[in-house]
Amino acid sequence: MAITLTLDYNNMMKEFIGEKEGFSPADFTAIEPELKAAFDTVQQNRGKGMQGWMDIIYDQENGIVQDIKETAAKIREKFEYFVVLGIGGSALGPTAVFQSLCHLHYNDLPKEKRGGPKFYVEDNVDPERMVALLDVIEPEKTCFNVITKSGATSETMAQYLVISEILKAKLGDKFADNIIATTDAKRGNLVKLVKEHGFKSFTILDGVGGRFSELSPVGLLPAAVLGIDISELLAGARAMDEHCKEADYKKNMGLMLAALQHVAMARGKNIGVMMPYTDSLKYIADWYAQLWAESLGKSVHKDGTPAFVGQTPVKSLGVTDQHSQVQLYAEGPFDKVVTFLAVKNYRKTVVIPEGCQDIPDIHFLSGHTMNELITAEQKATAYALTVANRLNYTITLEEVNAHSVGELLYLFEMQTAFAGELLNIDTYNQPGVENGKNATYALLGKSGYEAKKAELDSAPALRAEYII
């Protein structure tokens, strides 16, 4: 099946954005060797190392998807609640797909309309949040999906310890029936617990990092529990993968997106704003923020030379943030690229009724639809930024459905892979994250981190005059 997304980058070009800020075809011709090298490297490394995420959209149809569907059906039949315990990609992806493809007030629907268990994603260790969750679920009627590849993620395993103790008190030895683990096949602490307690489990393959894991069991199981067609999600990703095998960057949406942002970053556009014009795609921007920031924010190139590259992702929502952020985007520093996510056909139509005939400023809306209004506001915002010489482009979904969301997720993964090669950095490591994790372990007295604890203890003492 062909892709259904379109990319319009007219508002990145000189003819529309002006000579000073806009790009010309020559800007991309100048980097054609780098684009070819990036394309070749990504394609040649398909399925190798940390690019295992490129193969899972094909490989999982051999039994894994069926197992997920069968497990999801049992969960839907048996449990009243389904809770994801995870953080980072283990939480952002399931949240994004849930928001995209389920009723926007899913948990508030009566059970017969909802058709599945209430859904919660616990992606933090705020104690108030954990207590609040326990106020609205019944643990003995809840399936908990513990997601961590290493089984050493402090936040997730802290949640597990809290929940497992509660389940043991209520269910005794049968507590394991309420837990599903998504983790590495052989290594890590969660695998040990799977073997000890007999948890049902799904595997995160070696070459699939957290931020590239949504189209693995990490995201597919929660989606299936919610009644989302995961085969269509994967079909959309495969369609986008085929599209992104095109070597010509002018015909390859993922490579063109990487090129646009690469040239923009080279000109100091160090902020990338993602602005969906539909509430359903609101958390796609959150998921993308981790993908883009954690993949590209690196201090060194592949050869170890200083890099200090990356672009800060900012999430926005149309039209909500027209009334909070767009003033800055239109008249503030020239340091941003705005990505609009537009929808051609909304899944619902609301007609604005006749009324207020004596108030022209209101009555002009009558007879139009909310669909027309939000579309007009998206186009108007893009126009306003363009005439202010602000870089922006628009990705349009024909409709928000499982296939198009699969396309979109995979498109952004491909864009990120190509962009990492253009920047000549390791797209898949995260040393900045690891340093913070190690400091946390040291502060909590984890064995093996004594040197890090000594390092923390030797930091300069805080000065009272700098505390108000």
Coordinates of C-alpha atoms in Angstrom, one line a residue:
M1 CA 0.0 0.0 0.0
A2 CA 1.3 3.5 -0.9
I3 CA 1.9 6.1 1.8
T4 CA -0.9 8.5 2.6
L5 CA 1.2 11.3 4.2
T6 CA 2.4 14.3 2.2
L7 CA 5.2 16.8 2.9
D8 CA 4.9 20.4 1.8
Y9 CA 8.1 22.4 2.4
N10 CA 7.4 25.4 0.2
N11 CA 7.6 27.6 3.3
M12 CA 11.2 26.7 3.7
M13 CA 12.2 28.1 0.3
K14 CA 13.4 31.5 -0.8
E15 CA 10.4 32.1 -3.1
F16 CA 8.1 32.0 -0.1
I17 CA 10.2 32.8 3.0
G18 CA 12.6 35.4 1.6
E19 CA 16.2 35.6 0.4
K20 CA 17.7 35.9 3.8
E21 CA 16.0 33.0 5.6
G22 CA 14.8 30.8 2.8
F23 CA 16.6 27.9 1.1
S24 CA 17.3 27.4 -2.6
P25 CA 17.6 24.1 -4.5
A26 CA 21.3 24.9 -4.6
D27 CA 21.5 24.6 -0.8
F28 CA 20.6 20.9 -1.1
T29 CA 22.6 20.3 -4.3
A30 CA 25.6 21.4 -2.3
I31 CA 25.2 18.6 0.2
E32 CA 24.2 15.9 -2.2
P33 CA 27.3 13.9 -1.4
E34 CA 26.5 14.0 2.3
L35 CA 22.9 13.1 1.6
K36 CA 24.0 10.1 -0.5
A37 CA 26.4 9.0 2.2
A38 CA 23.7 9.2 4.9
F39 CA 21.2 7.3 2.8
D40 CA 23.7 4.6 1.9
T41 CA 24.9 4.2 5.5
V42 CA 21.4 3.9 7.0
Q43 CA 20.3 1.4 4.3
Q44 CA 23.5 -0.7 4.5
N45 CA 23.2 -0.9 8.3
R46 CA 19.6 -2.1 8.2
G47 CA 19.0 -4.7 10.9
K48 CA 22.6 -4.4 12.2
G49 CA 23.6 -3.1 15.6
M50 CA 21.2 -0.6 17.0
Q51 CA 19.3 -0.4 13.7
G52 CA 17.3 -3.5 14.5
W53 CA 14.3 -1.3 14.6
M54 CA 14.2 -1.3 10.8
D55 CA 13.6 -5.0 10.6
I56 CA 11.0 -5.5 13.4
I57 CA 8.2 -4.1 11.2
Y58 CA 8.6 -7.2 9.0
D59 CA 9.9 -9.9 11.4
Q60 CA 7.1 -9.7 14.0
E61 CA 4.4 -10.9 11.7
N62 CA 5.9 -14.4 12.2
G63 CA 4.1 -15.3 15.4
I64 CA 4.8 -12.4 17.6
V65 CA 1.9 -10.3 16.4
Q66 CA -0.5 -13.2 16.8
D67 CA 0.8 -13.9 20.3
I68 CA 0.3 -10.2 21.2
K69 CA -3.3 -10.2 19.8
E70 CA -4.2 -13.4 21.7
T71 CA -2.7 -12.1 24.9
A72 CA -4.5 -8.7 24.5
A73 CA -7.8 -10.5 24.0
K74 CA -7.4 -12.3 27.3
I75 CA -6.5 -9.1 29.0
R76 CA -9.5 -7.3 27.6
E77 CA -11.7 -10.2 28.8
K78 CA -10.2 -10.6 32.3
F79 CA -9.1 -7.2 33.5
E80 CA -10.8 -3.8 34.3
Y81 CA -7.6 -1.8 34.1
F82 CA -4.3 -2.0 32.1
V83 CA -1.3 0.0 33.4
V84 CA 2.0 0.5 31.7
L85 CA 5.0 0.8 34.1
G86 CA 7.8 2.4 32.1
I87 CA 9.6 5.6 31.3
G88 CA 11.1 7.2 28.2
G89 CA 10.2 5.4 25.0
S90 CA 8.5 2.7 27.0
A91 CA 5.9 5.2 28.1
L92 CA 5.9 8.0 25.5
G93 CA 5.1 5.7 22.5
P94 CA 2.2 3.9 24.1
T95 CA 0.8 7.2 25.3
A96 CA 1.1 8.8 21.8
V97 CA -0.6 5.9 20.0
F98 CA -3.3 5.7 22.7
Q99 CA -4.1 9.4 22.2
S100 CA -4.0 9.1 18.5
L101 CA -6.2 6.2 17.9
C102 CA -8.6 5.9 20.9
H103 CA -11.5 8.0 22.0
L104 CA -10.1 11.3 23.4
H105 CA -12.0 10.6 26.7
Y106 CA -11.5 6.9 26.5
N107 CA -11.2 6.3 30.3
D108 CA -14.4 8.3 31.0
L109 CA -16.5 6.2 28.7
P110 CA -18.8 3.5 30.2
K111 CA -17.3 0.0 29.8
E112 CA -19.7 -1.0 27.1
K113 CA -18.7 1.9 24.9
R114 CA -15.0 1.7 25.9
G115 CA -14.7 -2.0 24.9
G116 CA -11.5 -2.5 26.8
P117 CA -9.9 -1.9 30.2
K118 CA -9.2 1.6 31.4
F119 CA -5.6 2.6 30.4
Y120 CA -2.9 4.4 32.4
V121 CA 0.8 5.0 31.7
E122 CA 2.9 5.6 34.8
D123 CA 6.0 7.3 33.5
N124 CA 7.3 9.0 36.7
V125 CA 8.1 8.2 40.3
D126 CA 6.3 11.2 41.8
P127 CA 4.9 9.6 45.0
E128 CA 1.7 11.6 44.7
R129 CA 1.2 10.2 41.3
M130 CA 1.5 6.6 42.4
V131 CA -0.9 7.1 45.3
A132 CA -3.3 8.8 42.9
L133 CA -3.2 5.8 40.5
L134 CA -4.0 3.5 43.4
D135 CA -7.0 5.7 44.2
V136 CA -8.6 5.1 40.8
I137 CA -7.7 1.4 40.1
E138 CA -8.3 -1.9 41.8
P139 CA -4.9 -3.6 41.7
E140 CA -6.4 -7.1 41.8
K141 CA -8.4 -6.3 38.6
T142 CA -5.4 -4.7 36.9
C143 CA -2.9 -6.0 34.4
F144 CA 0.5 -4.3 34.9
N145 CA 2.8 -4.2 31.9
V146 CA 6.4 -3.7 33.2
I147 CA 8.6 -2.4 30.4
T148 CA 12.3 -2.1 30.7
K149 CA 14.9 -3.7 28.5
S150 CA 17.6 -3.9 31.1
G151 CA 15.4 -4.5 34.1
A152 CA 17.6 -2.0 35.8
T153 CA 15.6 1.2 35.1
S154 CA 15.3 2.6 38.6
E155 CA 12.0 4.3 38.0
T156 CA 10.3 1.3 36.5
M157 CA 11.6 -1.2 38.9
A158 CA 10.7 1.0 41.9
Q159 CA 7.1 1.0 40.5
Y160 CA 7.3 -2.8 40.1
L161 CA 8.4 -3.2 43.8
V162 CA 5.5 -1.1 45.0
I163 CA 2.9 -2.8 42.8
S164 CA 4.2 -6.4 43.3
E165 CA 4.0 -6.0 47.1
I166 CA 0.4 -4.8 46.8
L167 CA -0.5 -7.6 44.5
K168 CA 1.1 -10.3 46.7
A169 CA -0.9 -9.0 49.7
K170 CA -4.1 -9.3 47.7
L171 CA -3.5 -12.3 45.5
G172 CA -0.8 -14.3 47.1
D173 CA 1.1 -16.6 44.7
K174 CA -1.3 -15.7 41.9
F175 CA 0.0 -12.2 41.8
A176 CA 2.1 -13.2 38.7
D177 CA -1.1 -13.5 36.7
N178 CA -1.5 -9.7 36.9
I179 CA 2.0 -8.9 35.5
I180 CA 3.4 -9.0 32.0
A181 CA 7.0 -8.2 31.4
T182 CA 8.4 -6.6 28.2
T183 CA 12.2 -6.9 28.3
D184 CA 15.4 -8.4 26.9
A185 CA 15.2 -12.1 25.9
K186 CA 18.2 -13.2 28.0
R187 CA 19.9 -10.5 29.9
G188 CA 18.8 -8.2 32.8
N189 CA 17.0 -8.3 36.1
L190 CA 13.5 -8.4 34.7
V191 CA 14.3 -11.7 32.9
K192 CA 15.3 -13.1 36.3
L193 CA 12.0 -12.2 37.7
V194 CA 10.2 -13.7 34.7
K195 CA 11.9 -17.0 35.3
E196 CA 11.3 -16.8 39.1
H197 CA 7.7 -16.0 39.0
G198 CA 6.5 -17.2 35.6
F199 CA 5.4 -13.8 34.3
K200 CA 4.1 -13.8 30.7
S201 CA 6.7 -11.9 28.7
F202 CA 7.5 -10.3 25.4
T203 CA 10.9 -9.6 24.0
I204 CA 12.7 -6.3 23.1
L205 CA 15.3 -7.3 20.5
D206 CA 18.9 -6.3 21.0
G207 CA 19.0 -3.8 18.2
V208 CA 15.9 -1.9 19.4
G209 CA 16.6 1.1 21.7
G210 CA 13.8 2.6 23.8
R211 CA 13.1 5.6 21.7
F212 CA 12.8 3.3 18.6
S213 CA 10.7 0.7 20.3
E214 CA 7.1 1.7 19.7
L215 CA 6.6 -0.7 16.8
S216 CA 7.9 -3.6 18.9
P217 CA 6.0 -5.3 21.7
V218 CA 6.7 -2.2 23.8
G219 CA 4.0 -0.4 22.0
L220 CA 2.1 -3.1 20.2
L221 CA 0.8 -4.9 23.3
P222 CA -0.7 -1.8 24.9
A223 CA -2.2 -0.8 21.5
A224 CA -3.7 -4.3 21.0
V225 CA -5.2 -4.2 24.5
L226 CA -6.9 -0.9 23.5
G227 CA -8.4 -2.5 20.4
I228 CA -6.1 -0.8 18.0
D229 CA -5.3 -2.7 14.8
I230 CA -1.6 -3.4 15.2
S231 CA -1.3 -5.1 11.9
E232 CA -2.3 -1.8 10.3
L233 CA 0.2 0.1 12.4
L234 CA 2.9 -2.2 11.1
A235 CA 1.6 -2.0 7.5
G236 CA 1.8 1.8 7.6
A237 CA 5.4 1.6 8.8
R238 CA 6.3 -0.9 6.1
A239 CA 4.7 1.4 3.5
M240 CA 6.9 4.3 4.8
D241 CA 9.9 2.1 4.8
E242 CA 9.5 1.2 1.2
H243 CA 9.1 4.9 0.4
C244 CA 12.2 5.8 2.3
K245 CA 14.3 3.3 0.2
E246 CA 14.2 5.9 -2.6
A247 CA 17.7 7.2 -3.0
D248 CA 16.6 10.5 -4.5
Y249 CA 16.2 12.9 -1.6
K250 CA 13.6 14.9 -3.5
K251 CA 11.4 11.8 -3.6
N252 CA 12.2 10.5 -0.1
M253 CA 10.3 12.2 2.6
G254 CA 12.5 11.0 5.5
L255 CA 15.7 12.0 3.8
M256 CA 14.2 15.4 2.7
L257 CA 13.1 16.1 6.3
A258 CA 16.6 15.3 7.6
A259 CA 18.1 17.6 4.9
L260 CA 15.8 20.4 5.7
Q261 CA 16.6 20.3 9.4
H262 CA 20.3 19.7 8.7
V263 CA 20.6 22.8 6.6
A264 CA 18.5 24.8 9.1
M265 CA 20.7 23.7 12.0
A266 CA 23.8 24.8 10.1
R267 CA 22.2 28.2 10.0
G268 CA 21.7 28.3 13.7
K269 CA 18.0 27.1 13.8
N270 CA 18.6 25.2 17.0
I271 CA 14.9 24.9 18.0
G272 CA 12.4 22.6 16.3
V273 CA 8.8 23.1 17.1
M274 CA 6.2 20.4 16.4
M275 CA 2.7 21.7 16.2
P276 CA -0.1 19.2 15.5
Y277 CA -3.5 20.6 14.5
T278 CA -5.5 17.8 16.1
D279 CA -5.7 16.7 19.7
S280 CA -5.3 13.1 18.6
L281 CA -1.6 13.8 17.6
K282 CA -0.8 15.9 20.6
Y283 CA 1.5 13.3 22.2
I284 CA 3.2 12.4 19.0
A285 CA 5.1 15.6 19.6
D286 CA 6.1 14.3 23.1
W287 CA 7.3 11.0 21.6
Y288 CA 9.2 12.8 18.9
A289 CA 10.8 15.2 21.4
Q290 CA 12.6 12.2 23.0
L291 CA 13.5 10.6 19.6
W292 CA 15.0 13.8 18.2
A293 CA 16.7 15.2 21.4
E294 CA 18.2 12.0 22.7
S295 CA 19.3 10.8 19.3
L296 CA 20.9 14.0 18.0
G297 CA 22.1 15.9 21.1
K298 CA 25.7 14.7 21.2
S299 CA 29.0 16.3 22.3
V300 CA 31.3 14.3 20.0
H301 CA 31.4 13.1 16.4
K302 CA 31.9 9.4 15.5
D303 CA 35.7 10.0 15.4
G304 CA 35.7 11.6 18.9
T305 CA 36.2 15.2 17.8
P306 CA 34.0 17.8 19.5
A307 CA 30.5 18.2 18.0
F308 CA 28.0 19.8 20.5
V309 CA 25.2 19.3 18.0
G310 CA 21.5 18.8 18.2
Q311 CA 18.2 20.8 17.9
T312 CA 16.0 21.4 20.9
P313 CA 12.5 20.0 20.3
V314 CA 9.5 22.0 21.5
K315 CA 6.0 20.6 21.6
S316 CA 3.1 22.8 20.7
L317 CA -0.6 22.3 19.9
G318 CA -2.8 24.0 17.3
V319 CA -4.9 25.9 17.9
T320 CA -4.3 26.0 21.6
D321 CA -0.8 27.4 21.4
Q322 CA -1.6 30.0 18.9
H323 CA -2.7 31.8 22.0
S324 CA 0.4 31.2 24.0
Q325 CA 3.5 30.5 21.8
V326 CA 3.0 31.7 18.2
Q327 CA 3.7 35.4 19.2
L328 CA 7.2 34.2 20.0
Y329 CA 7.5 32.2 16.8
A330 CA 6.4 35.0 14.6
E331 CA 8.3 37.9 16.2
G332 CA 11.0 36.4 18.4
P333 CA 14.5 35.2 17.4
F334 CA 15.1 33.6 14.0
D335 CA 16.2 30.3 15.6
K336 CA 13.3 28.0 14.9
V337 CA 11.8 25.6 12.4
V338 CA 8.1 24.8 12.8
T339 CA 6.7 21.5 11.8
F340 CA 2.9 21.5 11.3
L341 CA 1.0 18.3 11.5
A342 CA -2.2 18.8 9.6
V343 CA -5.2 16.5 8.9
K344 CA -7.1 16.5 5.7
N345 CA -10.1 14.5 6.9
Y346 CA -11.0 14.6 10.5
R347 CA -12.8 11.6 11.9
K348 CA -15.8 13.6 13.1
T349 CA -17.6 16.7 11.8
V350 CA -19.2 19.3 14.0
V351 CA -21.4 22.0 12.3
I352 CA -21.4 25.4 13.9
P353 CA -25.1 26.3 14.2
E354 CA -26.8 29.6 13.3
G355 CA -26.9 32.2 16.1
C356 CA -26.0 35.7 17.2
Q357 CA -27.3 37.1 13.9
D358 CA -27.0 40.6 15.3
I359 CA -23.3 40.2 16.1
P360 CA -21.4 40.0 12.9
D361 CA -18.1 39.1 14.6
I362 CA -19.7 35.9 15.8
H363 CA -22.3 35.2 13.2
F364 CA -19.8 34.7 10.4
L365 CA -18.9 31.4 11.9
S366 CA -22.5 30.0 11.5
G367 CA -22.9 27.4 8.8
H368 CA -19.2 26.5 8.8
T369 CA -17.8 23.4 10.6
M370 CA -15.2 23.1 13.3
N371 CA -13.3 21.1 10.7
E372 CA -13.1 24.1 8.5
L373 CA -12.2 26.4 11.4
I374 CA -9.2 24.3 12.6
T375 CA -8.0 23.8 9.0
A376 CA -8.2 27.5 8.3
E377 CA -6.4 28.3 11.6
Q378 CA -3.5 25.9 10.6
K379 CA -3.2 27.4 7.2
A380 CA -3.4 31.0 8.6
T381 CA -0.7 30.3 11.2
A382 CA 1.6 28.8 8.5
Y383 CA 0.9 31.9 6.3
A384 CA 1.6 34.3 9.2
L385 CA 4.9 32.7 10.0
T386 CA 5.8 32.6 6.3
V387 CA 5.2 36.3 5.7
A388 CA 7.3 36.9 8.9
N389 CA 10.1 35.0 7.2
R390 CA 9.9 32.1 9.6
L391 CA 10.8 28.6 8.4
N392 CA 8.0 26.1 8.5
Y393 CA 6.7 23.0 6.7
T394 CA 3.6 20.9 6.8
I395 CA 3.1 17.1 7.0
T396 CA -0.5 16.2 6.2
L397 CA -2.3 13.0 7.2
E398 CA -5.2 12.1 4.9
E399 CA -6.9 10.8 8.1
V400 CA -5.6 9.8 11.5
N401 CA -5.9 6.0 11.6
A402 CA -3.7 3.0 12.4
H403 CA -2.0 3.0 9.0
S404 CA -1.2 6.7 8.9
V405 CA 0.1 6.7 12.5
G406 CA 2.4 3.8 11.6
E407 CA 3.6 5.8 8.6
L408 CA 4.2 8.9 10.8
L409 CA 6.1 7.0 13.5
Y410 CA 8.4 5.3 11.0
L411 CA 8.9 8.5 9.0
F412 CA 10.2 10.3 12.1
E413 CA 12.5 7.4 12.9
M414 CA 13.9 7.4 9.4
Q415 CA 14.3 11.2 9.5
T416 CA 16.3 10.8 12.8
A417 CA 18.5 8.1 11.4
F418 CA 19.4 10.1 8.3
A419 CA 19.9 13.3 10.4
G420 CA 22.3 11.5 12.7
E421 CA 24.4 10.4 9.8
L422 CA 24.4 13.9 8.4
L423 CA 25.7 15.2 11.7
N424 CA 28.2 12.4 11.9
I425 CA 27.3 11.4 15.4
D426 CA 26.2 8.1 17.1
T427 CA 22.4 8.4 16.8
Y428 CA 21.8 5.5 19.2
N429 CA 23.9 6.1 22.3
Q430 CA 22.9 8.4 25.2
P431 CA 26.0 9.0 27.4
G432 CA 24.4 12.2 28.9
V433 CA 21.5 10.2 30.2
E434 CA 23.8 7.5 31.6
N435 CA 25.8 10.0 33.6
G436 CA 22.6 11.1 35.4
K437 CA 21.5 7.6 36.0
N438 CA 24.9 6.7 37.6
A439 CA 24.7 9.8 39.8
T440 CA 21.2 8.7 41.0
Y441 CA 22.6 5.2 41.8
A442 CA 25.4 6.7 43.8
L443 CA 23.1 9.0 45.8
L444 CA 20.9 6.1 46.7
G445 CA 23.9 3.9 47.8
K446 CA 23.9 1.3 45.0
S447 CA 26.9 -1.0 45.2
G448 CA 29.5 -0.4 42.6
Y449 CA 29.0 3.3 42.4
E450 CA 31.2 4.4 45.3
A451 CA 33.6 6.3 43.1
K452 CA 30.7 8.3 41.6
K453 CA 29.4 9.0 45.2
A454 CA 32.9 10.3 46.1
E455 CA 32.8 12.5 43.1
L456 CA 29.5 13.9 44.1
D457 CA 30.6 14.4 47.7
S458 CA 33.7 16.4 46.5
A459 CA 31.6 18.9 44.5
P460 CA 32.0 22.5 45.8
A461 CA 29.7 23.4 48.7
L462 CA 26.7 25.5 47.9
R463 CA 27.2 29.2 48.8
A464 CA 24.5 30.8 50.9
E465 CA 24.7 34.1 49.1
Y466 CA 23.4 32.4 46.0
I467 CA 20.2 31.1 47.7
I468 CA 17.3 33.5 48.2

